[in-house]
Amino acid sequence: MCGIVGYIGDKQAQPVLFNCLARLEYRGYDSCGIAVAGSEVKVFKDAVRVKALEKVTPKLAGTLGIGHTRWATHGEPSRVNAHPHLDCPGKICVVHNGIINNYQKLRQKLARAGHHFVSETDTEVLPHLVEEYYDGNLEMAVSRALQEVEGSYAIVVLAVGNRELVIARRDSPIIVGLGDRENYIASDVPAILDYTSRVVYLEDNDIGVVTANSLQIKNGGAEVARKEHKISWTVEDAQKAGYEYFMLKEIHEQPKVIRDTIGGYVAEGEAVGLADSGDFDLGDVLILASGTSYHAALVGKYIIEELVRTPVRTELASEFNYCGCTSPRSVTIVVTQSGETADALKAMKRLKGEGCRVSVITNVVGSTASRLADRVIYTRAGPEISVAATKSFLAQLMALYWLALPYSKIDIRRLDSLITELRQLPGKVQQVLDREGSIAECAKQLAKFDNIFFVGRGINYPVALEGALKLKEISYIHAEGCAAGELKHGPFALLGKEVPVVAVVGNDNTYEAMLTSIKEVKARHSPVIAIVGNGDGEIEELVNTVISVPKVEPIFSPVVNTVALQLLAYYTAKERGCPIDFPRNLAKSVTVE
Ligand code: AGP
């Protein structure tokens, strides 16, 4: 997810572009750039934040320009990989948000035709492809070029000597902000609200030609009219797409995040199996991480042990640095959203020092972990602004499912049905999101308590840990995650009317034992909230409150159960008036040991 902008009018474009980009940094902030077209196109870009680039960019004369703030997916953050990208003669200039799945094929074809590429990005094929068809009619050249593109895109294209901007979209958003003798282009509304509140949204496969005084949109070659909307949001509201907090926005992004993460692996044919070449002995899989990523690693243990039937060790990165041993033949995987967590990086350096090949599952292209690792599996959650990790956790689970499936020792028909259900998970998650209201009601009760237990068994034990962490982080309630089977070995002493228990009940071989645990908890007078599959009358009779989630294959239950727990934590913290996105004493990326 990147931010793209464009301007054409009678103002100097440079300050407008920088101001609009600064409003879009929540979409990506690892590098940025602008291009201003005067007699020639001048491009300034670097792996810095928008404000930093603005400071060092000389005055560029011109009332037409485009800009970009990046969230790297292909090619790490650097000056050469930053956008805008140019064709060889520097006549065609493009900014892009999205992923071009067939870029390697297009690159080879264009290179054979004499085009020279300088970056590692997928995007750079676009200005070269447009150049192939450009004879002065930019709209036609862009339209022909896009017929060869597979994947998602929102683009703004300019050509030297051409007083217009051509824009297009497929599966990535782009809007036009209408002004008086000027027009603004952006990925999203926050960018242009300082200038106008009149907005037109392009739809998939639209191609638009924007001049200072006009906007013409075509779809499939035919002219189409798109409605003008009046926006009443503040800039900050708009960055959150109308959600009160980034956390709630990011929770609601999860169906798309699942599609993007799995879609990325499928599109790139990434058989991201457990071990790549070499003589790894599958007998020893070690997964390391911290915080929420550690809970994903623990779910990964259950996934891999069930599907691949090979033992998996999980270690807290911080503890691994004091003990833990590996052998160079171990499959070692580090999970880290930010790719900058000091404990995880220290563990990676130690593993590499001991001759291990280290794979990393990370969400940030170009992060230190991605550079340290021998192999990188990217999640595609996009930038996660809220300190409490939500969508990145689900994306990590998708990576772990995708890691294990190619090695699964299960019956091929079952494998097929699992892959089918994996593709249906976005819909199942949406069903949980649709129950937000009833979960918010339940949270109102929970917000009254100061001590809460979360319990689960099997693959839902780490989910209980994650539910407790989410609540702790943002509501400041003392919440403890615990394996349900461990309650009787101590925690029972703490139960009573003032200590509710949230039970995460899987529809698997742990069901009966969870039922027993719930009865034992009820016998000690603790109120019980159960997260359980639809229509479970037996549990309903037993517990105080039921949060029902769509039934899924047991191995996928962590996905739907976690979303319900994220919403429960969010609304409990909201009920307590907590600063949800930036809780006290925490940081999004913990870069100290
Ligand atoms: C989770 O909500 C927290 N932000 C924290 O526990 C986080 O998961 C942990 O610091 C690990 O971060 P990483 O995934 O970026 O390495």
XYZ file of C-alpha atoms and ligand atoms in Angstrom:
609
model
C 0.000 0.000 0.000
C 1.598 3.255 -1.193
C 0.327 6.808 -1.605
C 0.251 8.460 -5.031
C -0.581 12.070 -5.912
C -0.792 14.392 -8.927
C -1.479 18.062 -9.569
C -2.281 20.134 -12.640
C -3.311 23.758 -12.435
C -1.861 27.203 -12.079
C -0.114 26.785 -8.715
C 3.528 25.691 -8.488
C 3.158 21.905 -8.246
C 6.083 21.180 -5.867
C 4.619 22.474 -2.555
C 1.213 20.972 -3.406
C 2.735 17.546 -4.113
C 4.752 17.527 -0.873
C 1.762 18.610 1.208
C -0.498 15.952 -0.322
C 2.159 13.250 0.138
C 2.650 14.127 3.805
C -1.046 13.419 4.303
C -0.659 9.942 2.819
C 2.327 8.670 4.827
C 0.037 6.386 6.852
C -0.094 4.361 3.582
C 3.676 3.903 3.398
C 6.692 5.913 4.456
C 9.941 4.059 3.574
C 10.794 6.283 0.587
C 9.200 8.978 -1.564
C 9.628 11.156 -4.623
C 8.149 13.822 -6.877
C 8.397 14.735 -10.542
C 7.614 18.236 -11.805
C 7.121 18.851 -15.524
C 8.311 22.174 -16.877
C 10.270 22.210 -20.149
C 11.572 18.832 -19.021
C 10.630 16.422 -16.231
C 12.652 16.863 -13.041
C 12.548 13.933 -10.585
C 13.657 14.076 -6.937
C 13.336 10.935 -4.814
C 15.062 9.114 -1.960
C 14.630 6.574 0.868
C 13.554 9.270 3.334
C 10.304 10.657 4.799
C 8.385 13.305 2.831
C 9.383 16.213 5.067
C 13.058 15.243 4.786
C 12.915 15.139 0.978
C 11.030 18.434 0.854
C 13.875 20.056 2.806
C 16.554 19.017 0.302
C 14.633 19.373 -2.968
C 15.582 22.512 -4.932
C 12.851 24.745 -6.326
C 11.376 23.018 -9.382
C 9.408 25.292 -11.692
C 6.227 23.784 -13.076
C 2.479 23.616 -12.508
C 2.156 19.939 -13.367
C 3.552 17.071 -11.321
C 3.178 13.697 -9.663
C 4.417 12.193 -6.398
C 4.634 8.997 -4.386
C 5.225 7.780 -0.834
C 6.202 4.137 -0.733
C 5.501 0.911 1.109
C 8.010 -1.362 -0.585
C 6.909 -4.723 -1.951
C 9.443 -5.312 -4.732
C 12.949 -3.962 -4.131
C 13.976 -2.560 -0.781
C 13.625 1.127 0.069
C 16.328 3.014 -1.830
C 16.679 6.061 -4.085
C 16.669 3.984 -7.271
C 13.622 1.909 -6.204
C 11.662 4.976 -5.066
C 9.008 6.378 -7.376
C 8.466 8.181 -9.775
C 9.976 5.897 -12.431
C 10.983 7.075 -15.901
C 11.456 5.452 -19.288
C 14.929 5.649 -20.828
C 14.665 8.991 -22.612
C 13.015 10.380 -19.470
C 9.892 11.400 -21.378
C 7.321 9.175 -19.622
C 7.031 9.321 -15.840
C 4.876 7.069 -13.639
C 3.860 6.655 -9.994
C 2.097 3.406 -9.020
C 0.311 1.835 -6.065
C -0.321 -1.894 -6.361
C 1.533 -5.009 -7.512
C 2.255 -6.014 -11.137
C 2.280 -9.802 -10.993
C 3.727 -10.404 -14.499
C 6.417 -7.728 -14.282
C 9.290 -10.146 -14.819
C 7.849 -11.357 -18.125
C 7.172 -7.774 -19.274
C 10.664 -6.724 -18.211
C 12.282 -9.500 -20.267
C 10.187 -8.607 -23.323
C 11.023 -4.898 -23.006
C 14.715 -5.578 -22.390
C 14.796 -7.643 -25.604
C 13.302 -4.543 -27.309
C 16.221 -2.491 -26.008
C 14.772 -0.967 -22.852
C 17.201 -0.496 -19.980
C 16.034 -0.993 -16.374
C 17.698 0.573 -13.325
C 15.525 -0.533 -10.354
C 14.336 -3.809 -8.777
C 10.731 -2.684 -8.789
C 7.743 -4.177 -10.580
C 6.555 -0.636 -11.364
C 9.443 0.342 -13.639
C 7.997 -1.733 -16.495
C 5.121 0.790 -16.796
C 6.924 3.880 -18.197
C 8.801 1.618 -20.629
C 5.604 -0.158 -21.706
C 3.822 3.199 -22.221
C 6.818 4.473 -24.191
C 6.442 1.476 -26.534
C 3.014 2.779 -27.608
C 3.467 6.525 -27.219
C 3.040 8.640 -30.349
C 1.812 11.794 -28.629
C -1.522 10.321 -27.498
C -0.778 9.515 -23.857
C -4.229 8.126 -23.043
C -4.021 5.646 -25.915
C -0.475 4.596 -24.974
C -1.467 4.006 -21.328
C -4.574 2.089 -22.329
C -2.596 -0.225 -24.637
C 0.148 -0.725 -22.057
C -2.361 -1.697 -19.346
C -3.837 -4.389 -21.557
C -0.587 -6.312 -20.996
C -0.474 -5.763 -17.223
C -1.632 -8.455 -14.742
C -2.147 -7.407 -11.123
C -3.361 -4.371 -9.230
C -2.628 -0.758 -9.967
C -3.510 2.848 -9.420
C -1.230 4.990 -11.590
C -0.608 8.572 -12.599
C 1.330 9.097 -15.827
C 2.788 12.252 -17.336
C 4.692 12.832 -20.558
C 7.048 15.709 -21.341
C 5.336 18.400 -23.408
C 1.904 17.016 -22.662
C -0.346 19.270 -20.536
C -2.385 16.459 -18.998
C -2.170 13.605 -16.498
C -3.448 10.140 -17.358
C -4.700 8.024 -14.456
C -6.033 4.464 -14.203
C -7.068 1.919 -11.570
C -7.613 -1.787 -11.013
C -7.972 -3.043 -7.420
C -6.212 0.022 -5.985
C -7.956 3.273 -5.117
C -7.533 6.602 -6.918
C -9.548 9.790 -6.625
C -9.659 13.166 -8.350
C -10.105 16.300 -6.247
C -11.888 18.910 -8.331
C -10.691 22.507 -8.078
C -11.241 25.768 -9.925
C -8.923 25.764 -13.008
C -6.924 23.007 -11.230
C -7.304 19.346 -10.322
C -5.722 17.077 -7.733
C -5.148 13.320 -7.923
C -4.538 11.031 -4.944
C -4.807 7.483 -3.582
C -7.158 8.717 -0.907
C -9.114 11.697 0.319
C -6.795 12.900 3.147
C -4.264 14.107 0.571
C -6.479 16.735 -1.038
C -8.743 17.930 1.783
C -6.596 21.032 2.333
C -7.558 22.148 -1.189
C -11.004 20.799 -2.040
C -13.814 18.629 -0.710
C -15.214 17.834 -4.162
C -14.081 14.327 -5.050
C -14.624 11.833 -7.861
C -13.774 8.168 -7.241
C -12.540 6.135 -10.200
C -13.806 2.574 -10.541
C -11.940 -0.557 -11.622
C -10.604 -0.424 -15.206
C -11.354 3.290 -15.505
C -8.796 5.392 -17.395
C -9.001 9.138 -16.852
C -7.470 12.145 -18.602
C -7.052 15.079 -16.240
C -6.311 18.623 -17.378
C -6.526 21.839 -15.338
C -10.094 22.381 -16.512
C -11.452 18.918 -17.235
C -11.728 15.292 -16.215
C -12.687 12.715 -18.831
C -13.089 9.072 -17.793
C -13.409 6.018 -20.018
C -14.015 2.361 -19.241
C -13.526 -0.296 -21.889
C -12.974 2.542 -24.390
C -16.399 4.128 -23.722
C -16.773 7.448 -21.903
C -18.357 7.064 -18.445
C -19.618 9.548 -15.857
C -18.493 9.158 -12.233
C -20.447 10.911 -9.470
C -18.941 13.910 -7.654
C -18.964 13.505 -3.855
C -18.729 16.251 -1.192
C -16.399 15.143 1.646
C -17.162 16.349 5.197
C -14.276 14.575 6.999
C -11.263 16.191 8.625
C -7.873 15.100 7.282
C -7.241 12.924 10.341
C -10.661 11.257 10.028
C -9.927 10.541 6.411
C -6.557 8.914 7.140
C -8.512 6.481 9.282
C -11.091 6.128 6.502
C -13.733 7.307 8.943
C -12.805 4.846 11.678
C -12.215 6.367 15.112
C -8.884 4.615 15.528
C -6.311 3.052 13.169
C -6.691 -0.215 15.149
C -10.365 -0.572 14.154
C -9.543 0.344 10.555
C -6.767 -2.268 10.502
C -9.078 -4.907 12.018
C -11.547 -4.214 9.194
C -8.794 -4.473 6.571
C -8.164 -8.135 7.379
C -10.330 -9.764 4.661
C -8.300 -7.787 2.092
C -5.023 -8.556 3.884
C -5.733 -12.288 3.698
C -6.548 -11.985 -0.017
C -3.428 -9.889 -0.705
C -1.079 -12.148 1.293
C -2.330 -15.426 -0.166
C -2.821 -13.758 -3.572
C 0.825 -12.643 -3.509
C 2.074 -16.174 -2.852
C -0.171 -17.674 -5.550
C 0.666 -14.947 -8.125
C 4.388 -15.295 -7.605
C 4.085 -19.049 -7.577
C 5.966 -18.782 -4.328
C 6.209 -22.384 -3.180
C 7.309 -21.052 0.142
C 7.870 -24.507 1.529
C 9.500 -25.176 4.859
C 12.943 -25.766 3.537
C 14.441 -24.785 0.322
C 17.425 -26.430 -1.202
C 20.142 -28.010 0.835
C 19.956 -31.018 3.065
C 17.790 -29.700 5.823
C 16.562 -32.368 8.177
C 12.921 -31.607 8.597
C 13.126 -33.193 11.973
C 13.995 -29.900 13.658
C 11.921 -26.797 13.008
C 12.554 -23.783 15.245
C 10.350 -20.665 15.156
C 11.436 -17.548 17.074
C 9.605 -14.277 17.730
C 8.365 -11.725 20.268
C 4.975 -10.533 21.477
C 2.121 -11.045 19.036
C 4.475 -12.522 16.465
C 5.417 -15.161 19.047
C 1.748 -16.086 19.340
C 1.661 -16.478 15.550
C 4.744 -18.692 15.831
C 2.927 -20.829 18.409
C -0.090 -21.213 16.109
C 2.459 -22.090 13.401
C 3.720 -24.922 15.619
C 0.219 -26.476 15.713
C -0.270 -25.951 11.970
C 3.064 -27.537 10.970
C 2.848 -30.395 13.466
C -0.687 -31.229 12.276
C -0.027 -30.931 8.549
C 3.651 -31.881 8.196
C 3.789 -34.148 11.249
C 7.246 -32.904 12.199
C 8.165 -31.556 15.675
C 8.342 -27.767 15.978
C 10.079 -25.782 18.728
C 9.046 -22.221 19.415
C 11.207 -19.849 21.409
C 10.762 -16.336 22.711
C 13.492 -14.394 20.895
C 14.449 -12.582 24.099
C 14.917 -15.880 25.982
C 16.571 -17.679 23.075
C 19.519 -15.340 23.438
C 20.304 -16.869 26.845
C 19.853 -20.545 26.102
C 18.479 -22.460 23.214
C 20.585 -24.479 20.863
C 20.281 -25.216 17.218
C 22.095 -27.242 14.646
C 22.961 -25.918 11.214
C 20.547 -28.568 9.906
C 17.598 -26.970 11.771
C 14.933 -25.101 9.812
C 14.924 -21.764 11.595
C 12.184 -19.224 11.015
C 11.965 -15.800 12.658
C 8.596 -14.004 12.659
C 8.636 -10.206 13.022
C 6.112 -7.673 11.664
C 8.431 -4.688 11.759
C 11.630 -6.571 11.000
C 13.360 -4.282 13.503
C 12.706 -5.941 16.892
C 16.063 -6.028 18.675
C 15.503 -9.401 20.364
C 14.622 -11.017 17.022
C 17.597 -9.443 15.232
C 19.997 -10.569 17.973
C 18.670 -14.118 17.701
C 19.047 -14.011 13.907
C 22.672 -12.869 14.161
C 23.413 -15.637 16.664
C 21.747 -18.270 14.461
C 23.682 -17.124 11.438
C 26.856 -17.069 13.522
C 26.189 -20.741 14.284
C 25.917 -21.558 10.588
C 22.124 -21.749 10.435
C 20.181 -20.621 7.393
C 17.512 -18.273 8.692
C 14.165 -17.564 7.066
C 12.116 -14.573 8.158
C 8.399 -13.833 7.903
C 8.144 -10.047 7.906
C 5.803 -7.300 6.782
C 8.425 -4.679 5.970
C 10.440 -4.867 2.783
C 13.982 -3.674 3.340
C 13.807 -4.048 7.107
C 16.960 -5.156 8.920
C 15.547 -8.652 9.395
C 14.789 -8.970 5.675
C 18.378 -8.041 4.908
C 19.851 -10.392 7.532
C 17.770 -13.383 6.474
C 18.778 -16.023 3.952
C 15.205 -16.211 2.785
C 12.343 -13.758 3.216
C 8.617 -14.475 3.204
C 6.742 -11.210 3.062
C 3.284 -10.749 4.476
C 1.159 -8.178 2.667
C -0.617 -6.463 5.521
C 0.494 -2.986 4.421
C 1.614 -0.434 6.996
C 0.283 -1.139 10.478
C 0.002 2.157 12.350
C -1.700 1.083 15.580
C 0.800 -0.238 18.156
C -1.449 -3.228 18.802
C -0.741 -5.713 16.019
C -3.893 -7.070 14.390
C -3.846 -7.471 10.580
C -0.131 -8.354 10.626
C -0.940 -11.312 12.939
C -3.485 -12.707 10.503
C -1.082 -12.185 7.619
C 1.586 -14.101 9.571
C -0.853 -16.982 10.027
C -1.447 -16.985 6.254
C 2.317 -17.226 5.690
C 2.553 -20.135 8.142
C -0.350 -21.999 6.494
C 1.325 -21.395 3.139
C 4.670 -22.603 4.490
C 3.239 -25.895 5.736
C 0.712 -26.832 3.065
C 3.247 -27.911 0.371
C 4.823 -30.301 2.917
C 1.599 -31.649 4.383
C 1.387 -35.384 4.826
C -2.373 -35.389 4.748
C -4.701 -37.002 2.207
C -4.788 -35.051 -1.072
C -8.600 -34.581 -0.914
C -8.280 -33.078 2.562
C -5.463 -30.867 1.301
C -7.708 -29.649 -1.522
C -10.538 -28.888 0.870
C -8.158 -26.998 3.151
C -6.881 -24.870 0.280
C -10.479 -24.215 -0.793
C -11.386 -23.106 2.728
C -8.221 -20.973 2.967
C -9.468 -18.977 -0.018
C -12.861 -18.552 1.700
C -11.369 -17.140 4.898
C -11.819 -13.456 3.872
C -15.593 -14.085 3.770
C -15.545 -15.852 7.141
C -13.595 -13.002 8.709
C -16.096 -10.547 7.250
C -18.875 -12.484 9.018
C -17.073 -11.932 12.345
C -16.658 -8.229 11.547
C -20.393 -8.073 10.842
C -20.995 -9.118 14.484
C -19.057 -6.107 15.776
C -22.166 -4.691 17.480
C -22.830 -7.716 19.692
C -19.124 -7.981 20.574
C -19.125 -4.289 21.553
C -22.106 -4.987 23.852
C -20.214 -7.815 25.504
C -17.170 -5.558 25.931
C -19.219 -3.110 27.964
C -19.529 -5.838 30.659
C -15.885 -6.829 30.447
C -14.706 -3.228 30.879
C -15.888 -3.287 34.504
C -13.303 -5.869 35.576
C -9.614 -5.428 36.442
C -8.446 -9.023 36.151
C -9.428 -11.380 33.347
C -8.260 -14.821 32.190
C -8.221 -16.010 28.596
C -8.089 -19.791 28.154
C -7.881 -22.161 25.246
C -6.616 -25.607 24.266
C -4.687 -26.945 21.327
C -4.369 -24.536 18.418
C -6.530 -22.035 20.336
C -4.184 -21.887 23.331
C -1.920 -19.317 21.562
C -5.129 -17.543 20.474
C -6.065 -17.156 24.156
C -2.571 -15.740 24.777
C -3.095 -13.263 21.917
C -6.544 -12.257 23.204
C -5.042 -11.500 26.622
C -2.148 -9.527 25.113
C -4.470 -7.387 22.966
C -6.644 -6.537 25.973
C -3.646 -5.828 28.218
C -1.970 -3.585 25.676
C -4.842 -1.227 24.936
C -7.259 -1.367 27.915
C -4.701 -1.596 30.729
C -6.728 -4.459 32.290
C -4.542 -7.186 33.843
C -5.316 -10.060 31.473
C -3.646 -13.444 31.559
C -3.639 -16.012 28.800
C -3.473 -19.586 30.009
C -3.775 -23.120 28.655
C -7.172 -24.246 29.951
C -5.593 -27.437 31.241
C -3.309 -25.384 33.486
C -6.081 -23.607 35.427
C -6.331 -26.401 37.986
C -2.575 -26.202 38.618
C -2.794 -22.749 40.185
C -4.853 -20.008 38.523
C -8.075 -21.505 39.919
C -7.056 -19.819 43.179
C -7.701 -16.437 41.582
C -11.144 -17.168 40.188
C -14.385 -15.745 41.522
C -17.166 -13.275 40.686
C -14.637 -10.455 40.051
C -12.443 -12.459 37.666
C -14.143 -13.355 34.380
C -12.789 -16.004 32.041
C -12.860 -15.735 28.249
C -12.862 -19.276 26.840
C -11.784 -19.807 23.234
C -13.534 -23.020 22.226
C -12.333 -24.856 19.121
C -14.646 -27.275 17.236
C -11.923 -29.951 17.376
C -10.550 -32.703 19.627
C -10.260 -30.212 22.493
C -14.000 -29.456 22.602
C -15.006 -31.904 25.368
C -12.056 -30.911 27.560
C -12.936 -27.210 27.071
C -16.493 -27.980 28.140
C -15.124 -29.527 31.341
C -12.834 -26.551 31.960
C -15.772 -24.166 31.561
C -17.843 -26.179 34.052
C -14.918 -26.094 36.538
C -14.578 -22.314 36.097
C -18.305 -21.793 36.533
C -18.126 -23.872 39.722
C -15.720 -21.234 41.048
C -18.247 -18.437 40.241
C -16.226 -16.719 37.511
C -18.385 -15.210 34.740
C -17.564 -16.947 31.431
C -17.565 -15.472 27.933
C -17.152 -18.164 25.266
C -15.863 -17.648 21.722
C -17.457 -20.590 19.920
C -18.635 -21.800 16.527
C -22.153 -20.843 15.399
C -25.137 -22.383 17.091
C -23.458 -24.273 19.904
C -26.488 -24.697 22.219
C -24.587 -26.737 24.799
C -22.027 -24.034 25.483
C -24.711 -21.345 25.293
C -26.528 -22.907 28.234
C -23.356 -23.098 30.275
C -21.792 -19.671 29.919
C -22.809 -16.065 30.650
C -22.138 -14.706 27.170
C -21.456 -16.342 23.809
C -19.571 -14.681 20.985
C -20.304 -16.944 18.038
C -18.032 -17.101 15.026
C -18.550 -18.856 11.662
C -17.688 -22.554 11.685
C -14.405 -23.280 9.901
C -11.966 -26.187 9.628
C -10.442 -26.482 13.138
C -6.977 -25.657 11.797
C -8.341 -22.263 10.623
C -10.258 -21.479 13.845
C -7.414 -19.173 15.117
C -8.246 -16.813 12.231
C -11.912 -16.174 13.069
C -11.440 -16.485 16.855
C -8.626 -13.909 16.878
C -10.693 -11.319 14.997
C -13.464 -11.691 17.596
C -10.882 -11.206 20.391
C -9.386 -8.153 18.644
C -12.841 -6.528 18.536
C -13.490 -7.508 22.165
C -10.232 -5.854 23.242
C -10.882 -2.776 21.083
C -14.376 -2.128 22.453
C -13.334 -2.835 26.042
C -10.539 -0.263 25.731
C -12.967 2.159 24.082
C -15.413 1.672 26.955
C -12.570 2.595 29.333
C -11.642 5.657 27.274
C -8.074 4.464 26.534
C -5.790 5.995 23.840
C -6.176 2.880 21.695
C -3.664 3.482 18.887
C -0.751 4.617 21.002
C -1.018 2.954 24.466
C 1.294 4.134 27.260
C 4.737 2.631 27.686
C 4.672 0.747 24.330
C 6.226 1.193 20.885
C 5.245 -0.222 17.491
C 8.734 -1.554 16.952
C 10.837 -2.427 20.005
C 14.368 -1.690 18.843
C 16.010 -2.069 22.245
C 16.724 -5.301 24.151
C 1.725 -6.474 19.613
O 0.499 -5.869 19.540
C 2.800 -5.607 20.090
N 2.918 -4.462 19.313
C 4.126 -6.326 20.313
O 3.930 -7.400 21.174
C 4.786 -6.854 19.036
O 4.097 -7.949 18.552
C 6.228 -7.271 19.370
O 6.919 -6.138 19.807
C 6.923 -7.903 18.168
O 7.021 -6.985 17.137
P 7.482 -7.481 15.677
O 6.467 -8.444 15.161
O 7.546 -6.212 14.875
O 8.822 -8.122 15.828
